[in-house]
C-alpha cells in the first residue's frame, strides 16, 4: 500500500530571528559615523507586526531600512516579508518610516499557489488550510518538483516549506 506524503506552504517568520536582526541593525546604526549626533531610532512592534524607523532625514531613514532588511536576510528572513507601509514627517523635521511585516499567506495568494500547482499537472493535491497550503502526494519526488514549481512562481510573499513527511 502506498503511503501519502505531504508538506505545508506557510509564510511564518521566526520572531526571535527578527528580533536579532533588529538588534544587529540598532548596533550598526549606533556605531556608524554618518549617524553620530543625529536622531536614529528603530522600534519593533511584535504584536502590530511593524518596525518604526525615525531619523533626521529621508536618506537616513532609507539607510536604516536597508540595514534592517540586510540583517534580516542574513538571519534567513526573506526580504519579501518586510514592506514599506508609510512615510511621514514628524516633529522637528524628522522622518518616520513604518515597515510592515508579512507573515501570513493571504487567501488570494493561497488561491494563486493552488492554481499554479494544478496548472503544472503534477500528481499532487493542494488544499488551503487557513493561513497555509497543504500539498499531498504519493511520491516525494513529485512533492519536491512541486516545491520547485512554487518557488518559480515568484509571488510577493515569503514562503516556507515545512513538515515534509
PDB file of C-alpha atoms in Angstrom:
ATOM      1  CA  UNK A   1       0.000   0.000   0.000  1.00  0.00           C
ATOM      2  CA  UNK A   2       1.365   3.402  -0.983  1.00  0.00           C
ATOM      3  CA  UNK A   3       1.974   5.926   1.750  1.00  0.00           C
ATOM      4  CA  UNK A   4       0.818   9.532   1.436  1.00  0.00           C
ATOM      5  CA  UNK A   5       3.497  12.184   1.783  1.00  0.00           C
ATOM      6  CA  UNK A   6       2.827  15.871   2.411  1.00  0.00           C
ATOM      7  CA  UNK A   7       4.277  19.287   3.161  1.00  0.00           C
ATOM      8  CA  UNK A   8       2.932  22.686   4.162  1.00  0.00           C
ATOM      9  CA  UNK A   9       3.500  26.036   2.474  1.00  0.00           C
ATOM     10  CA  UNK A  10       3.448  28.860   5.043  1.00  0.00           C
ATOM     11  CA  UNK A  11       4.727  32.412   5.420  1.00  0.00           C
ATOM     12  CA  UNK A  12       5.639  32.181   9.118  1.00  0.00           C
ATOM     13  CA  UNK A  13       8.639  34.105  10.381  1.00  0.00           C
ATOM     14  CA  UNK A  14      10.948  33.208  13.212  1.00  0.00           C
ATOM     15  CA  UNK A  15      10.218  36.076  15.633  1.00  0.00           C
ATOM     16  CA  UNK A  16      13.449  35.523  17.544  1.00  0.00           C
ATOM     17  CA  UNK A  17      15.477  35.856  14.340  1.00  0.00           C
ATOM     18  CA  UNK A  18      13.571  39.066  13.502  1.00  0.00           C
ATOM     19  CA  UNK A  19      14.365  40.465  16.968  1.00  0.00           C
ATOM     20  CA  UNK A  20      18.024  39.537  16.495  1.00  0.00           C
ATOM     21  CA  UNK A  21      18.099  41.256  13.095  1.00  0.00           C
ATOM     22  CA  UNK A  22      16.576  44.423  14.625  1.00  0.00           C
ATOM     23  CA  UNK A  23      19.139  44.408  17.456  1.00  0.00           C
ATOM     24  CA  UNK A  24      22.001  43.998  14.982  1.00  0.00           C
ATOM     25  CA  UNK A  25      20.652  46.898  12.914  1.00  0.00           C
ATOM     26  CA  UNK A  26      20.443  49.065  16.065  1.00  0.00           C
ATOM     27  CA  UNK A  27      24.074  48.267  16.878  1.00  0.00           C
ATOM     28  CA  UNK A  28      25.167  49.121  13.353  1.00  0.00           C
ATOM     29  CA  UNK A  29      23.308  52.455  13.455  1.00  0.00           C
ATOM     30  CA  UNK A  30      24.937  53.272  16.811  1.00  0.00           C
ATOM     31  CA  UNK A  31      28.421  52.521  15.507  1.00  0.00           C
ATOM     32  CA  UNK A  32      28.236  54.191  12.084  1.00  0.00           C
ATOM     33  CA  UNK A  33      29.952  57.547  11.701  1.00  0.00           C
ATOM     34  CA  UNK A  34      27.263  59.074   9.471  1.00  0.00           C
ATOM     35  CA  UNK A  35      24.657  58.526  12.228  1.00  0.00           C
ATOM     36  CA  UNK A  36      26.674  60.176  15.041  1.00  0.00           C
ATOM     37  CA  UNK A  37      24.859  63.061  16.692  1.00  0.00           C
ATOM     38  CA  UNK A  38      21.560  62.677  14.802  1.00  0.00           C
ATOM     39  CA  UNK A  39      18.253  61.111  15.740  1.00  0.00           C
ATOM     40  CA  UNK A  40      18.076  57.466  14.669  1.00  0.00           C
ATOM     41  CA  UNK A  41      15.588  55.120  16.353  1.00  0.00           C
ATOM     42  CA  UNK A  42      14.445  51.614  15.452  1.00  0.00           C
ATOM     43  CA  UNK A  43      11.404  50.170  17.248  1.00  0.00           C
ATOM     44  CA  UNK A  44       9.994  46.676  16.673  1.00  0.00           C
ATOM     45  CA  UNK A  45       6.310  46.103  17.477  1.00  0.00           C
ATOM     46  CA  UNK A  46       5.899  42.329  17.623  1.00  0.00           C
ATOM     47  CA  UNK A  47       2.114  42.346  18.139  1.00  0.00           C
ATOM     48  CA  UNK A  48       1.499  45.007  15.486  1.00  0.00           C
ATOM     49  CA  UNK A  49       3.903  43.280  13.089  1.00  0.00           C
ATOM     50  CA  UNK A  50       5.683  46.519  12.248  1.00  0.00           C
ATOM     51  CA  UNK A  51       9.029  48.250  12.514  1.00  0.00           C
ATOM     52  CA  UNK A  52       9.216  52.031  13.062  1.00  0.00           C
ATOM     53  CA  UNK A  53      12.283  53.930  11.907  1.00  0.00           C
ATOM     54  CA  UNK A  54      12.703  57.573  12.972  1.00  0.00           C
ATOM     55  CA  UNK A  55      15.560  59.652  11.609  1.00  0.00           C
ATOM     56  CA  UNK A  56      16.517  63.225  10.848  1.00  0.00           C
ATOM     57  CA  UNK A  57      16.147  62.849   7.052  1.00  0.00           C
ATOM     58  CA  UNK A  58      14.639  60.666   4.337  1.00  0.00           C
ATOM     59  CA  UNK A  59      18.036  59.408   3.225  1.00  0.00           C
ATOM     60  CA  UNK A  60      18.979  58.313   6.760  1.00  0.00           C
ATOM     61  CA  UNK A  61      15.617  56.540   7.168  1.00  0.00           C
ATOM     62  CA  UNK A  62      16.229  54.763   3.833  1.00  0.00           C
ATOM     63  CA  UNK A  63      19.700  53.720   5.003  1.00  0.00           C
ATOM     64  CA  UNK A  64      18.218  52.360   8.234  1.00  0.00           C
ATOM     65  CA  UNK A  65      15.588  50.420   6.248  1.00  0.00           C
ATOM     66  CA  UNK A  66      18.353  48.914   4.087  1.00  0.00           C
ATOM     67  CA  UNK A  67      20.247  47.896   7.242  1.00  0.00           C
ATOM     68  CA  UNK A  68      17.177  46.206   8.741  1.00  0.00           C
ATOM     69  CA  UNK A  69      16.458  44.291   5.519  1.00  0.00           C
ATOM     70  CA  UNK A  70      20.121  43.265   5.104  1.00  0.00           C
ATOM     71  CA  UNK A  71      20.295  41.985   8.690  1.00  0.00           C
ATOM     72  CA  UNK A  72      17.003  40.101   8.236  1.00  0.00           C
ATOM     73  CA  UNK A  73      18.286  38.438   5.048  1.00  0.00           C
ATOM     74  CA  UNK A  74      21.467  37.354   6.857  1.00  0.00           C
ATOM     75  CA  UNK A  75      19.251  35.756   9.501  1.00  0.00           C
ATOM     76  CA  UNK A  76      17.246  33.765   6.926  1.00  0.00           C
ATOM     77  CA  UNK A  77      14.213  36.056   6.699  1.00  0.00           C
ATOM     78  CA  UNK A  78      13.035  36.822   3.179  1.00  0.00           C
ATOM     79  CA  UNK A  79      13.148  40.441   2.042  1.00  0.00           C
ATOM     80  CA  UNK A  80       9.583  39.894   0.793  1.00  0.00           C
ATOM     81  CA  UNK A  81       8.478  39.782   4.436  1.00  0.00           C
ATOM     82  CA  UNK A  82       9.341  43.463   5.009  1.00  0.00           C
ATOM     83  CA  UNK A  83       7.492  46.159   3.063  1.00  0.00           C
ATOM     84  CA  UNK A  84       7.337  49.929   3.426  1.00  0.00           C
ATOM     85  CA  UNK A  85       3.934  50.798   4.857  1.00  0.00           C
ATOM     86  CA  UNK A  86       4.063  54.552   5.362  1.00  0.00           C
ATOM     87  CA  UNK A  87       6.421  57.517   5.408  1.00  0.00           C
ATOM     88  CA  UNK A  88       5.563  60.638   7.433  1.00  0.00           C
ATOM     89  CA  UNK A  89       7.196  63.859   8.527  1.00  0.00           C
ATOM     90  CA  UNK A  90       7.102  64.089  12.321  1.00  0.00           C
ATOM     91  CA  UNK A  91       8.078  66.868  14.713  1.00  0.00           C
ATOM     92  CA  UNK A  92      11.458  68.557  14.450  1.00  0.00           C
ATOM     93  CA  UNK A  93      11.874  67.831  10.744  1.00  0.00           C
ATOM     94  CA  UNK A  94      12.284  64.113  11.387  1.00  0.00           C
ATOM     95  CA  UNK A  95      11.079  61.352   9.080  1.00  0.00           C
ATOM     96  CA  UNK A  96       9.173  58.320  10.369  1.00  0.00           C
ATOM     97  CA  UNK A  97       9.200  55.240   8.182  1.00  0.00           C
ATOM     98  CA  UNK A  98       6.904  52.353   9.113  1.00  0.00           C
ATOM     99  CA  UNK A  99       7.695  48.903   7.730  1.00  0.00           C
ATOM    100  CA  UNK A 100       5.003  46.218   7.718  1.00  0.00           C
ATOM    101  CA  UNK A 101       5.944  42.595   8.356  1.00  0.00           C
ATOM    102  CA  UNK A 102       4.107  39.921   6.365  1.00  0.00           C
ATOM    103  CA  UNK A 103       3.911  36.505   7.995  1.00  0.00           C
ATOM    104  CA  UNK A 104       0.685  35.053   6.584  1.00  0.00           C
ATOM    105  CA  UNK A 105      -0.414  33.900   3.163  1.00  0.00           C
ATOM    106  CA  UNK A 106      -3.489  35.836   2.042  1.00  0.00           C
ATOM    107  CA  UNK A 107      -6.482  33.973   0.576  1.00  0.00           C
ATOM    108  CA  UNK A 108      -5.700  35.378  -2.886  1.00  0.00           C
ATOM    109  CA  UNK A 109      -2.064  34.249  -2.735  1.00  0.00           C
ATOM    110  CA  UNK A 110      -3.131  30.816  -1.470  1.00  0.00           C
ATOM    111  CA  UNK A 111      -5.527  30.515  -4.421  1.00  0.00           C
ATOM    112  CA  UNK A 112      -2.712  31.511  -6.818  1.00  0.00           C
ATOM    113  CA  UNK A 113      -0.460  28.834  -5.295  1.00  0.00           C
ATOM    114  CA  UNK A 114      -3.126  26.122  -5.608  1.00  0.00           C
ATOM    115  CA  UNK A 115      -3.946  27.175  -9.175  1.00  0.00           C
ATOM    116  CA  UNK A 116      -0.246  27.215 -10.115  1.00  0.00           C
ATOM    117  CA  UNK A 117       0.215  23.704  -8.707  1.00  0.00           C
ATOM    118  CA  UNK A 118      -2.835  22.411 -10.608  1.00  0.00           C
ATOM    119  CA  UNK A 119      -1.621  24.072 -13.839  1.00  0.00           C
ATOM    120  CA  UNK A 120       1.661  22.111 -13.592  1.00  0.00           C
ATOM    121  CA  UNK A 121      -0.394  18.889 -13.759  1.00  0.00           C
ATOM    122  CA  UNK A 122       1.678  17.186 -11.073  1.00  0.00           C
ATOM    123  CA  UNK A 123       0.386  14.108  -9.271  1.00  0.00           C
ATOM    124  CA  UNK A 124      -0.249  16.066  -6.078  1.00  0.00           C
ATOM    125  CA  UNK A 125      -3.264  17.622  -4.381  1.00  0.00           C
ATOM    126  CA  UNK A 126      -3.172  21.088  -2.842  1.00  0.00           C
ATOM    127  CA  UNK A 127      -5.696  22.471  -0.400  1.00  0.00           C
ATOM    128  CA  UNK A 128      -5.962  25.713   1.549  1.00  0.00           C
ATOM    129  CA  UNK A 129      -5.961  25.248   5.320  1.00  0.00           C
ATOM    130  CA  UNK A 130      -6.394  28.671   6.900  1.00  0.00           C
ATOM    131  CA  UNK A 131      -3.106  30.557   6.518  1.00  0.00           C
ATOM    132  CA  UNK A 132      -1.239  27.658   4.934  1.00  0.00           C
ATOM    133  CA  UNK A 133      -1.468  25.382   1.920  1.00  0.00           C
ATOM    134  CA  UNK A 134      -1.133  21.603   2.414  1.00  0.00           C
ATOM    135  CA  UNK A 135       0.204  19.625  -0.539  1.00  0.00           C
ATOM    136  CA  UNK A 136      -0.111  15.827  -0.553  1.00  0.00           C
ATOM    137  CA  UNK A 137       1.085  13.175  -2.974  1.00  0.00           C
ATOM    138  CA  UNK A 138       2.256   9.571  -3.206  1.00  0.00           C
ATOM    139  CA  UNK A 139       5.822  10.372  -4.304  1.00  0.00           C
ATOM    140  CA  UNK A 140       8.349  12.563  -2.506  1.00  0.00           C
ATOM    141  CA  UNK A 141       9.864  13.342  -5.930  1.00  0.00           C
ATOM    142  CA  UNK A 142       6.530  14.830  -7.027  1.00  0.00           C
ATOM    143  CA  UNK A 143       6.452  16.943  -3.855  1.00  0.00           C
ATOM    144  CA  UNK A 144       9.993  18.200  -4.469  1.00  0.00           C
ATOM    145  CA  UNK A 145       9.047  19.078  -8.058  1.00  0.00           C
ATOM    146  CA  UNK A 146       6.032  20.932  -6.646  1.00  0.00           C
ATOM    147  CA  UNK A 147       8.246  22.893  -4.221  1.00  0.00           C
ATOM    148  CA  UNK A 148      10.492  23.916  -7.117  1.00  0.00           C
ATOM    149  CA  UNK A 149       7.448  24.960  -9.196  1.00  0.00           C
ATOM    150  CA  UNK A 150       6.035  27.085  -6.341  1.00  0.00           C
ATOM    151  CA  UNK A 151       9.413  28.799  -5.826  1.00  0.00           C
ATOM    152  CA  UNK A 152       9.464  29.681  -9.534  1.00  0.00           C
ATOM    153  CA  UNK A 153       6.024  31.357  -9.291  1.00  0.00           C
ATOM    154  CA  UNK A 154       7.765  34.430  -7.845  1.00  0.00           C
ATOM    155  CA  UNK A 155       4.932  35.508  -5.574  1.00  0.00           C
ATOM    156  CA  UNK A 156       5.335  38.615  -3.417  1.00  0.00           C
ATOM    157  CA  UNK A 157       5.049  36.537  -0.220  1.00  0.00           C
ATOM    158  CA  UNK A 158       7.829  34.990   1.888  1.00  0.00           C
ATOM    159  CA  UNK A 159       7.215  31.241   1.505  1.00  0.00           C
ATOM    160  CA  UNK A 160       8.431  28.470   3.824  1.00  0.00           C
ATOM    161  CA  UNK A 161       8.094  24.795   3.050  1.00  0.00           C
ATOM    162  CA  UNK A 162       7.655  22.797   6.250  1.00  0.00           C
ATOM    163  CA  UNK A 163       6.690  19.357   7.542  1.00  0.00           C
ATOM    164  CA  UNK A 164       7.853  17.346   4.525  1.00  0.00           C
ATOM    165  CA  UNK A 165       6.962  13.801   5.516  1.00  0.00           C
TER     166      UNK A 165
END
